[in-house]
Tab-separated table of C-alpha atoms in Angstrom:
chain	number	residue	atom	x	y	z
N	1	MET	CA	102.826	67.370	-108.903
N	2	PHE	CA	105.623	68.728	-106.705
N	3	GLU	CA	103.390	70.757	-104.394
N	4	LYS	CA	102.945	68.036	-101.795
N	5	PHE	CA	106.591	67.038	-101.620
N	6	GLN	CA	108.580	69.081	-99.116
N	7	PRO	CA	112.214	68.016	-98.856
N	8	ARG	CA	113.471	67.656	-95.277
N	9	ILE	CA	117.100	68.542	-94.550
N	10	PRO	CA	118.848	66.113	-92.189
N	11	LYS	CA	120.022	67.929	-89.058
N	12	GLU	CA	123.711	67.250	-89.749
N	13	TYR	CA	123.435	69.038	-93.130
N	14	GLU	CA	121.697	72.164	-91.831
N	15	ASP	CA	124.866	74.221	-91.341
N	16	THR	CA	126.328	73.369	-94.751
N	17	GLU	CA	128.252	76.329	-96.207
N	18	PHE	CA	128.487	75.182	-99.814
N	19	LEU	CA	125.204	74.040	-101.324
N	20	PHE	CA	124.758	72.500	-104.754
N	21	LEU	CA	121.196	72.283	-106.051
N	22	ALA	CA	121.338	69.466	-108.594
N	23	ASN	CA	118.919	69.389	-111.495
N	24	ILE	CA	115.305	68.992	-110.276
N	25	GLN	CA	112.063	71.012	-110.310
N	26	PRO	CA	113.071	74.661	-109.560
N	27	THR	CA	110.598	75.265	-106.702
N	28	LEU	CA	112.059	72.265	-104.854
N	29	GLN	CA	115.519	73.744	-105.368
N	30	ALA	CA	114.317	77.084	-103.937
N	31	ASN	CA	112.695	75.348	-100.965
N	32	VAL	CA	115.930	73.578	-100.087
N	33	ARG	CA	117.920	76.821	-100.407
N	34	ARG	CA	115.522	78.647	-98.073
N	35	LYS	CA	115.951	75.983	-95.399
N	36	MET	CA	119.732	76.254	-95.334
N	37	ASN	CA	120.662	79.257	-93.235
N	38	GLY	CA	124.428	78.901	-93.055
N	39	VAL	CA	125.094	78.842	-96.780
N	40	LYS	CA	128.039	80.905	-98.093
N	41	LEU	CA	127.650	79.898	-101.738
N	42	THR	CA	124.913	78.140	-103.695
N	43	GLY	CA	125.581	76.371	-106.968
N	44	CYS	CA	122.700	75.295	-109.186
N	45	ASP	CA	122.093	73.076	-112.217
N	46	THR	CA	119.000	72.926	-114.406
N	47	MET	CA	117.961	71.644	-117.837
N	48	ASN	CA	115.878	72.357	-120.974
N	49	TYR	CA	112.826	70.626	-119.450
N	50	TRP	CA	112.535	73.239	-116.651
N	51	ILE	CA	113.660	76.146	-118.823
N	52	GLN	CA	110.763	75.448	-121.166
N	53	GLY	CA	108.164	74.100	-118.714
N	54	ALA	CA	108.826	75.951	-115.458
N	55	ARG	CA	110.391	79.219	-116.576
N	56	LYS	CA	108.651	81.365	-113.941
N	57	GLU	CA	109.615	79.040	-111.063
N	58	LEU	CA	113.181	78.831	-112.377
N	59	ALA	CA	113.405	82.651	-112.487
N	60	GLU	CA	112.535	82.720	-108.767
N	61	THR	CA	115.151	80.087	-107.962
N	62	LEU	CA	117.862	81.916	-109.936
N	63	LYS	CA	117.475	84.908	-107.597
N	64	LEU	CA	118.705	82.665	-104.730
N	65	VAL	CA	121.687	81.237	-106.589
N	66	ASN	CA	125.321	82.426	-106.659
N	67	VAL	CA	126.657	80.222	-109.463
N	68	LEU	CA	124.558	78.592	-112.177
N	69	LEU	CA	126.159	75.670	-114.063
N	70	ILE	CA	124.505	74.841	-117.401
N	71	ASN	CA	125.538	74.032	-120.986
N	72	ASP	CA	125.633	76.139	-124.168
N	73	THR	CA	122.179	75.140	-125.403
N	74	GLU	CA	120.563	75.735	-122.031
N	75	THR	CA	122.198	79.171	-121.756
N	76	LYS	CA	120.918	80.243	-125.176
N	77	MET	CA	117.455	78.825	-124.418
N	78	LEU	CA	117.214	80.494	-121.009
N	79	ALA	CA	118.320	83.862	-122.441
N	80	ASP	CA	116.465	83.488	-125.753
N	81	GLU	CA	119.661	84.728	-127.421
N	82	LYS	CA	121.948	82.876	-129.863
N	83	ASN	CA	125.214	84.757	-129.232
N	84	LEU	CA	126.820	83.036	-126.236
N	85	PRO	CA	128.525	86.022	-124.538
N	86	ARG	CA	125.344	88.080	-124.908
N	87	ALA	CA	123.219	85.171	-123.658
N	88	ALA	CA	125.537	84.892	-120.645
N	89	GLN	CA	124.989	88.558	-119.752
N	90	LYS	CA	121.216	88.069	-119.926
N	91	VAL	CA	121.373	85.038	-117.620
N	92	LEU	CA	123.550	86.942	-115.115
N	93	ALA	CA	120.920	89.697	-115.041
N	94	MET	CA	118.438	87.061	-113.788
N	95	GLY	CA	120.262	86.597	-110.488
N	96	PRO	CA	123.497	84.554	-110.393
N	97	GLN	CA	126.788	86.348	-109.739
N	98	ALA	CA	128.571	83.866	-111.959
N	99	LEU	CA	127.535	81.585	-114.811
N	100	VAL	CA	129.488	78.442	-115.686
N	101	ILE	CA	128.778	77.290	-119.230
N	102	LYS	CA	129.851	73.684	-119.749
N	103	HIS	CA	131.078	72.844	-123.266
N	104	GLY	CA	131.381	69.085	-122.814
N	105	GLU	CA	134.704	67.799	-124.168
N	106	TYR	CA	135.889	71.397	-124.807
N	107	GLY	CA	135.809	72.485	-121.169
N	108	ALA	CA	133.807	75.300	-119.637
N	109	THR	CA	133.657	79.111	-119.541
N	110	ILE	CA	132.799	81.193	-116.482
N	111	PHE	CA	131.166	84.609	-116.918
N	112	PHE	CA	131.040	87.016	-113.947
N	113	ARG	CA	128.462	89.670	-113.203
N	114	GLU	CA	130.173	93.081	-113.113
N	115	GLY	CA	131.779	93.552	-109.710
N	116	ALA	CA	130.913	90.065	-108.458
N	117	PHE	CA	133.799	88.128	-106.810
N	118	GLY	CA	136.132	91.094	-107.323
N	119	ILE	CA	137.111	93.087	-110.373
N	120	GLY	CA	137.841	91.818	-113.874
N	121	ARG	CA	136.864	92.492	-117.454
N	122	HIS	CA	136.563	89.149	-119.105
N	123	PRO	CA	135.260	85.621	-118.845
N	124	PHE	CA	137.585	82.673	-118.179
N	125	ARG	CA	137.799	79.278	-119.803
N	126	ALA	CA	139.212	76.033	-118.434
N	127	PRO	CA	139.836	73.159	-120.818
N	128	THR	CA	139.205	69.474	-120.625
N	129	LEU	CA	140.569	66.648	-122.698
N	130	PRO	CA	139.684	63.004	-122.200
N	131	LEU	CA	143.146	61.464	-121.935
N	132	ASP	CA	142.174	57.842	-121.754
N	133	GLU	CA	139.217	56.012	-123.122
N	134	VAL	CA	135.767	57.585	-122.845
N	135	LYS	CA	133.756	54.644	-121.531
N	136	ASP	CA	130.666	56.310	-120.072
N	137	PRO	CA	129.778	60.030	-120.257
N	138	THR	CA	127.055	59.611	-117.592
N	139	GLY	CA	127.731	61.816	-114.578
N	140	ALA	CA	130.357	64.008	-116.249
N	141	GLY	CA	128.327	67.161	-115.528
N	142	ASP	CA	127.711	66.230	-111.886
N	143	SER	CA	131.372	65.299	-111.431
N	144	PHE	CA	132.270	68.670	-112.915
N	145	ALA	CA	129.985	70.363	-110.371
N	146	GLY	CA	131.501	68.247	-107.578
N	147	GLY	CA	135.052	69.242	-108.473
N	148	PHE	CA	134.032	72.891	-108.821
N	149	MET	CA	132.084	73.089	-105.522
N	150	GLY	CA	134.600	70.947	-103.653
N	151	TYR	CA	137.489	73.224	-104.573
N	152	LEU	CA	135.506	76.308	-103.519
N	153	ALA	CA	134.670	74.661	-100.188
N	154	SER	CA	138.381	74.051	-99.563
N	155	GLN	CA	139.277	77.753	-99.895
N	156	GLU	CA	139.262	80.539	-97.306
N	157	GLU	CA	138.262	83.305	-99.686
N	158	LEU	CA	135.976	83.323	-102.717
N	159	ASN	CA	137.470	85.569	-105.407
N	160	ARG	CA	137.746	85.350	-109.188
N	161	GLU	CA	141.083	83.562	-109.120
N	162	VAL	CA	139.626	80.879	-106.830
N	163	LEU	CA	136.590	80.445	-109.082
N	164	LYS	CA	138.895	80.128	-112.117
N	165	ARG	CA	140.856	77.370	-110.388
N	166	ALA	CA	137.593	75.711	-109.389
N	167	LEU	CA	136.669	75.639	-113.085
N	168	PHE	CA	139.880	73.711	-113.784
N	169	TYR	CA	139.071	71.208	-111.009
N	170	GLY	CA	135.581	70.800	-112.501
N	171	GLY	CA	137.120	69.843	-115.830
N	172	VAL	CA	139.594	67.504	-114.141
N	173	MET	CA	136.881	65.602	-112.251
N	174	GLY	CA	134.619	65.422	-115.316
N	175	SER	CA	137.477	63.964	-117.356
N	176	PHE	CA	138.058	61.208	-114.786
N	177	ALA	CA	134.324	60.416	-114.483
N	178	VAL	CA	134.026	59.407	-118.151
N	179	GLU	CA	136.960	56.981	-118.021
N	180	ASP	CA	134.934	54.163	-116.503
N	181	PHE	CA	131.334	53.144	-115.887
N	182	GLY	CA	129.295	54.914	-113.202
N	183	THR	CA	131.388	56.171	-110.293
N	184	LYS	CA	134.023	53.440	-110.640
N	185	ARG	CA	136.938	55.649	-111.709
N	186	LEU	CA	136.148	58.289	-109.077
N	187	GLN	CA	136.129	55.698	-106.300
N	188	SER	CA	139.712	54.637	-106.999
N	189	LEU	CA	140.971	58.176	-107.632
N	190	THR	CA	143.912	59.518	-105.601
N	191	ARG	CA	144.802	63.100	-104.758
N	192	GLU	CA	148.060	62.663	-106.700
N	193	GLU	CA	146.155	61.734	-109.868
N	194	ILE	CA	143.945	64.814	-109.481
N	195	ASP	CA	146.949	67.106	-108.994
N	196	GLU	CA	148.737	65.557	-111.958
N	197	ARG	CA	145.769	66.078	-114.277
N	198	PHE	CA	145.326	69.643	-113.006
N	199	GLN	CA	148.908	70.273	-114.156
N	200	ILE	CA	148.242	68.643	-117.537
N	201	PHE	CA	145.178	70.849	-118.100
N	202	ARG	CA	147.171	73.883	-116.983
N	203	GLU	CA	149.932	73.095	-119.476
N	204	LEU	CA	147.255	72.467	-122.114
N	205	THR	CA	146.388	76.192	-122.245
N	206	HIS	CA	149.284	78.112	-120.666
N	207	LEU	CA	151.828	79.926	-122.791
N	208	GLU	CA	155.275	80.308	-121.237
F	1	MET	CA	139.447	65.278	-163.820
F	2	PHE	CA	142.505	66.949	-162.250
F	3	GLU	CA	145.097	65.131	-164.310
F	4	LYS	CA	145.303	67.757	-167.037
F	5	PHE	CA	145.525	70.740	-164.700
F	6	GLN	CA	149.050	71.563	-163.654
F	7	PRO	CA	149.250	74.622	-161.433
F	8	ARG	CA	152.007	77.080	-162.396
F	9	ILE	CA	153.796	78.983	-159.634
F	10	PRO	CA	154.440	82.667	-160.435
F	11	LYS	CA	158.162	83.407	-160.384
F	12	GLU	CA	157.900	85.847	-157.464
F	13	TYR	CA	156.378	83.095	-155.264
F	14	GLU	CA	158.971	80.432	-156.032
F	15	ASP	CA	161.186	81.180	-153.015
F	16	THR	CA	158.306	81.293	-150.515
F	17	GLU	CA	159.368	79.862	-147.136
F	18	PHE	CA	155.937	79.340	-145.591
F	19	LEU	CA	153.478	77.509	-147.803
F	20	PHE	CA	149.814	76.922	-147.038
F	21	LEU	CA	148.038	74.354	-149.190
F	22	ALA	CA	144.377	75.340	-148.934
F	23	ASN	CA	141.662	72.748	-149.364
F	24	ILE	CA	141.677	71.282	-152.910
F	25	GLN	CA	142.320	67.910	-154.582
F	26	PRO	CA	145.311	66.337	-152.732
F	27	THR	CA	147.407	65.550	-155.812
F	28	LEU	CA	147.253	69.210	-156.827
F	29	GLN	CA	148.410	70.133	-153.328
F	30	ALA	CA	151.329	67.692	-153.621
F	31	ASN	CA	152.252	69.065	-157.064
F	32	VAL	CA	152.430	72.600	-155.723
F	33	ARG	CA	154.532	71.495	-152.759
F	34	ARG	CA	157.022	69.713	-155.029
F	35	LYS	CA	157.501	72.850	-157.121
F	36	MET	CA	158.414	75.013	-154.129
F	37	ASN	CA	162.045	74.384	-153.281
F	38	GLY	CA	162.662	77.008	-150.615
F	39	VAL	CA	159.883	75.980	-148.254
F	40	LYS	CA	160.690	75.871	-144.519
F	41	LEU	CA	157.209	74.858	-143.378
F	42	THR	CA	154.127	73.591	-145.186
F	43	GLY	CA	150.629	73.899	-143.741
F	44	CYS	CA	147.744	71.988	-145.267
F	45	ASP	CA	143.949	71.926	-145.104
F	46	THR	CA	141.613	69.242	-146.440
F	47	MET	CA	137.991	68.090	-146.011
F	48	ASN	CA	135.658	65.089	-145.714
F	49	TYR	CA	135.203	64.995	-149.527
F	50	TRP	CA	138.894	64.148	-150.127
F	51	ILE	CA	139.234	61.986	-146.999
F	52	GLN	CA	136.486	59.754	-148.325
F	53	GLY	CA	137.037	60.037	-152.076
F	54	ALA	CA	140.814	60.506	-152.481
F	55	ARG	CA	142.259	58.804	-149.413
F	56	LYS	CA	145.268	57.317	-151.228
F	57	GLU	CA	146.204	60.632	-152.875
F	58	LEU	CA	145.725	62.444	-149.551
F	59	ALA	CA	148.031	59.956	-147.797
F	60	GLU	CA	150.769	60.834	-150.317
F	61	THR	CA	150.236	64.557	-149.757
F	62	LEU	CA	150.358	64.203	-145.960
F	63	LYS	CA	153.918	62.870	-146.234
F	64	LEU	CA	154.962	66.277	-147.633
F	65	VAL	CA	153.198	68.348	-144.989
F	66	ASN	CA	154.537	69.738	-141.671
F	67	VAL	CA	151.289	70.948	-140.128
F	68	LEU	CA	147.817	69.690	-141.019
F	69	LEU	CA	144.875	71.912	-140.009
F	70	ILE	CA	141.501	70.134	-139.923
F	71	ASN	CA	138.450	69.900	-137.642
F	72	ASP	CA	137.322	67.254	-135.119
F	73	THR	CA	135.118	65.312	-137.548
F	74	GLU	CA	137.786	65.257	-140.259
F	75	THR	CA	140.408	64.037	-137.769
F	76	LYS	CA	138.214	61.148	-136.606
F	77	MET	CA	137.274	60.280	-140.201
F	78	LEU	CA	140.876	60.359	-141.434
F	79	ALA	CA	142.065	58.175	-138.526
F	80	ASP	CA	138.941	55.982	-138.422
F	81	GLU	CA	139.006	56.437	-134.637
F	82	LYS	CA	136.423	58.134	-132.397
F	83	ASN	CA	138.660	59.113	-129.458
F	84	LEU	CA	140.198	62.458	-130.437
F	85	PRO	CA	143.650	62.153	-128.775
F	86	ARG	CA	144.047	58.654	-130.215
F	87	ALA	CA	142.829	59.830	-133.639
F	88	ALA	CA	145.386	62.644	-133.474
F	89	GLN	CA	148.219	60.156	-132.896
F	90	LYS	CA	147.108	58.096	-135.893
F	91	VAL	CA	147.032	61.182	-138.139
F	92	LEU	CA	150.519	62.219	-136.969
F	93	ALA	CA	151.778	58.772	-137.929
F	94	MET	CA	150.661	59.527	-141.524
F	95	GLY	CA	153.263	62.272	-141.967
F	96	PRO	CA	152.651	65.681	-140.363
F	97	GLN	CA	154.871	66.746	-137.430
F	98	ALA	CA	151.954	68.664	-135.942
F	99	LEU	CA	148.189	68.439	-136.218
F	100	VAL	CA	145.946	71.434	-135.528
F	101	ILE	CA	142.391	70.363	-134.748
F	102	LYS	CA	139.968	73.279	-135.088
F	103	HIS	CA	136.991	73.194	-132.700
F	104	GLY	CA	135.069	76.145	-134.192
F	105	GLU	CA	133.872	78.499	-131.448
F	106	TYR	CA	135.815	76.530	-128.805
F	107	GLY	CA	139.246	77.206	-130.277
F	108	ALA	CA	141.792	74.651	-131.456
F	109	THR	CA	144.168	72.007	-130.122
F	110	ILE	CA	147.645	71.273	-131.494
F	111	PHE	CA	149.120	67.783	-131.158
F	112	PHE	CA	152.833	67.242	-131.798
F	113	ARG	CA	154.559	64.151	-133.085
F	114	GLU	CA	157.028	62.937	-130.478
F	115	GLY	CA	160.235	64.952	-130.734
F	116	ALA	CA	158.900	67.284	-133.428
F	117	PHE	CA	159.509	71.034	-132.841
F	118	GLY	CA	161.355	70.254	-129.599
F	119	ILE	CA	160.438	68.294	-126.525
F	120	GLY	CA	157.104	68.201	-124.705
F	121	ARG	CA	154.612	65.701	-123.377
F	122	HIS	CA	151.223	67.149	-124.092
F	123	PRO	CA	149.019	68.852	-126.635
F	124	PHE	CA	148.141	72.530	-126.370
F	125	ARG	CA	144.848	74.334	-126.727
F	126	ALA	CA	144.150	77.962	-127.634
F	127	PRO	CA	140.676	79.337	-127.095
F	128	THR	CA	138.447	81.528	-129.152
F	129	LEU	CA	135.373	83.462	-128.160
F	130	PRO	CA	133.330	85.571	-130.544
F	131	LEU	CA	133.257	88.855	-128.651
F	132	ASP	CA	130.971	90.802	-130.925
F	133	GLU	CA	128.254	89.700	-133.243
F	134	VAL	CA	128.793	86.614	-135.390
F	135	LYS	CA	127.607	87.901	-138.758
F	136	ASP	CA	129.178	85.447	-141.185
F	137	PRO	CA	131.173	82.305	-140.302
F	138	THR	CA	132.440	81.992	-143.914
F	139	GLY	CA	136.221	82.105	-144.044
F	140	ALA	CA	136.797	81.550	-140.311
F	141	GLY	CA	138.917	78.439	-140.993
F	142	ASP	CA	141.016	80.149	-143.653
F	143	SER	CA	141.465	83.221	-141.446
F	144	PHE	CA	142.578	80.881	-138.663
F	145	ALA	CA	145.137	79.349	-141.040
F	146	GLY	CA	146.244	82.825	-142.122
F	147	GLY	CA	146.833	83.981	-138.545
F	148	PHE	CA	148.629	80.721	-137.712
F	149	MET	CA	150.918	80.707	-140.775
F	150	GLY	CA	151.483	84.475	-140.641
F	151	TYR	CA	152.711	84.322	-137.059
F	152	LEU	CA	155.059	81.412	-137.872
F	153	ALA	CA	156.440	83.345	-140.863
F	154	SER	CA	157.232	86.296	-138.568
F	155	GLN	CA	159.411	84.204	-136.245
F	156	GLU	CA	163.119	83.343	-136.450
F	157	GLU	CA	162.807	79.891	-134.909
F	158	LEU	CA	160.072	77.262	-135.132
F	159	ASN	CA	159.664	75.583	-131.755
F	160	ARG	CA	156.686	74.385	-129.719
F	161	GLU	CA	156.258	77.687	-127.903
F	162	VAL	CA	156.108	79.520	-131.234
F	163	LEU	CA	153.543	77.057	-132.601
F	164	LYS	CA	151.445	77.487	-129.430
F	165	ARG	CA	151.434	81.250	-129.897
F	166	ALA	CA	150.581	80.782	-133.562
F	167	LEU	CA	147.536	78.789	-132.448
F	168	PHE	CA	146.405	81.792	-130.389
F	169	TYR	CA	146.848	84.095	-133.414
F	170	GLY	CA	144.817	81.662	-135.503
F	171	GLY	CA	141.946	81.922	-133.011
F	172	VAL	CA	142.259	85.703	-132.907
F	173	MET	CA	142.039	86.080	-136.701
F	174	GLY	CA	139.168	83.602	-136.961
F	175	SER	CA	137.227	85.525	-134.319
F	176	PHE	CA	137.607	88.786	-136.269
F	177	ALA	CA	136.664	87.149	-139.588
F	178	VAL	CA	133.182	86.165	-138.364
F	179	GLU	CA	132.323	89.669	-137.144
F	180	ASP	CA	131.373	90.953	-140.591
F	181	PHE	CA	130.553	89.677	-144.075
F	182	GLY	CA	133.321	88.300	-146.271
F	183	THR	CA	136.714	89.890	-145.651
F	184	LYS	CA	135.238	93.234	-144.538
F	185	ARG	CA	136.340	93.101	-140.884
F	186	LEU	CA	139.832	91.855	-141.770
F	187	GLN	CA	140.359	94.717	-144.219
F	188	SER	CA	139.825	97.368	-141.550
F	189	LEU	CA	141.759	95.488	-138.847
F	190	THR	CA	144.692	97.192	-137.085
F	191	ARG	CA	147.716	95.660	-135.387
F	192	GLU	CA	146.535	97.169	-132.075
F	193	GLU	CA	143.183	95.368	-132.329
F	194	ILE	CA	144.976	92.070	-132.996
F	195	ASP	CA	147.318	92.553	-130.013
F	196	GLU	CA	144.406	93.509	-127.761
F	197	ARG	CA	142.414	90.406	-128.663
F	198	PHE	CA	145.506	88.216	-128.222
F	199	GLN	CA	145.674	89.557	-124.650
F	200	ILE	CA	141.953	88.898	-124.087
F	201	PHE	CA	142.317	85.291	-125.291
F	202	ARG	CA	145.409	84.886	-123.112
F	203	GLU	CA	143.528	86.134	-120.039
F	204	LEU	CA	140.643	83.865	-121.009
F	205	THR	CA	142.678	80.751	-120.154
F	206	HIS	CA	145.589	81.831	-117.949
F	207	LEU	CA	145.550	81.338	-114.207
F	208	GLU	CA	147.633	83.829	-112.212
């Protein structure tokens, strides 16, 4: 059903350096990636529907991806492994240099392939906490991805510390997204509010 | 059914300074607390069964408790409120100075009553991450409580920073408990292993 559809990239997007492949049929994601020649980092989302129904196509796409952003269930399903850290290692062996596992209201954990984005032993977790009312969870995952990719795009160098901070900004943006319907809260958001919440999330997990 | 049972405290336990009331009928918990005159801090666990079936008795017990340790579902049920931070505030208004909400594999969050254990604006979260195999989740909550209370008992002063660290030690002990059946892993555990995992959990959430 997707064979006839070939996405066209508008000319002004062709030299994009930070590409996020939102959740859609994996071969379409791969086609878009192959058309973008100036990309420095590709992020990618997917879901249970493709993991179960288009596993082979998804495996091809994952070879083109730097950071995969999925949730706990999707990670375990993709790896066919119930232990999360072990499942993460299996997913990293499929292609991505880093795997972001989104835990919903509990934040997200990033696992790095050995040697990717510098040296380090362990995964990293950034928290989230809905501080005001949760009105509408729709778009929380995409807002997370937006905060994560946007922070990366603002940085000169891509190393583990930068990816860890990006994980915090993902959580921050996701927590704002759920505070109102649709994109309403994000449209009125100021840089000061983002910085303030980043500090709150930092204090939420940092010992003195 | 509990009216005839009066727990007796062995003489050598009477001057205990750190008391943990494990999950049992709330009036029994209160009776034990009232018999212990040298207590500096009381921790308390409970469950959905008592929240639903002995709410009035539990409310009396909570007035005698410094730190309540329960999970997300129990917090929302006890407060009759679906938003977790708001539910936490309602539970704190029932008596405890601090509320530890255990999130299972995602760690735990501590909420403080305003002004309790010093000054601070926000809650604090400590992570957990099962690093090896999860063989048996039985006893994870009690091991968490043991690590939390044990760390507090080792400290001269009880302030927010100490309670935050105690939350980390709770997560550390819970993560060891699930690695083998029953108390097997905890029996072979060394101080070095505990310190090493504390460092891993610290690195898991700390930005440089």
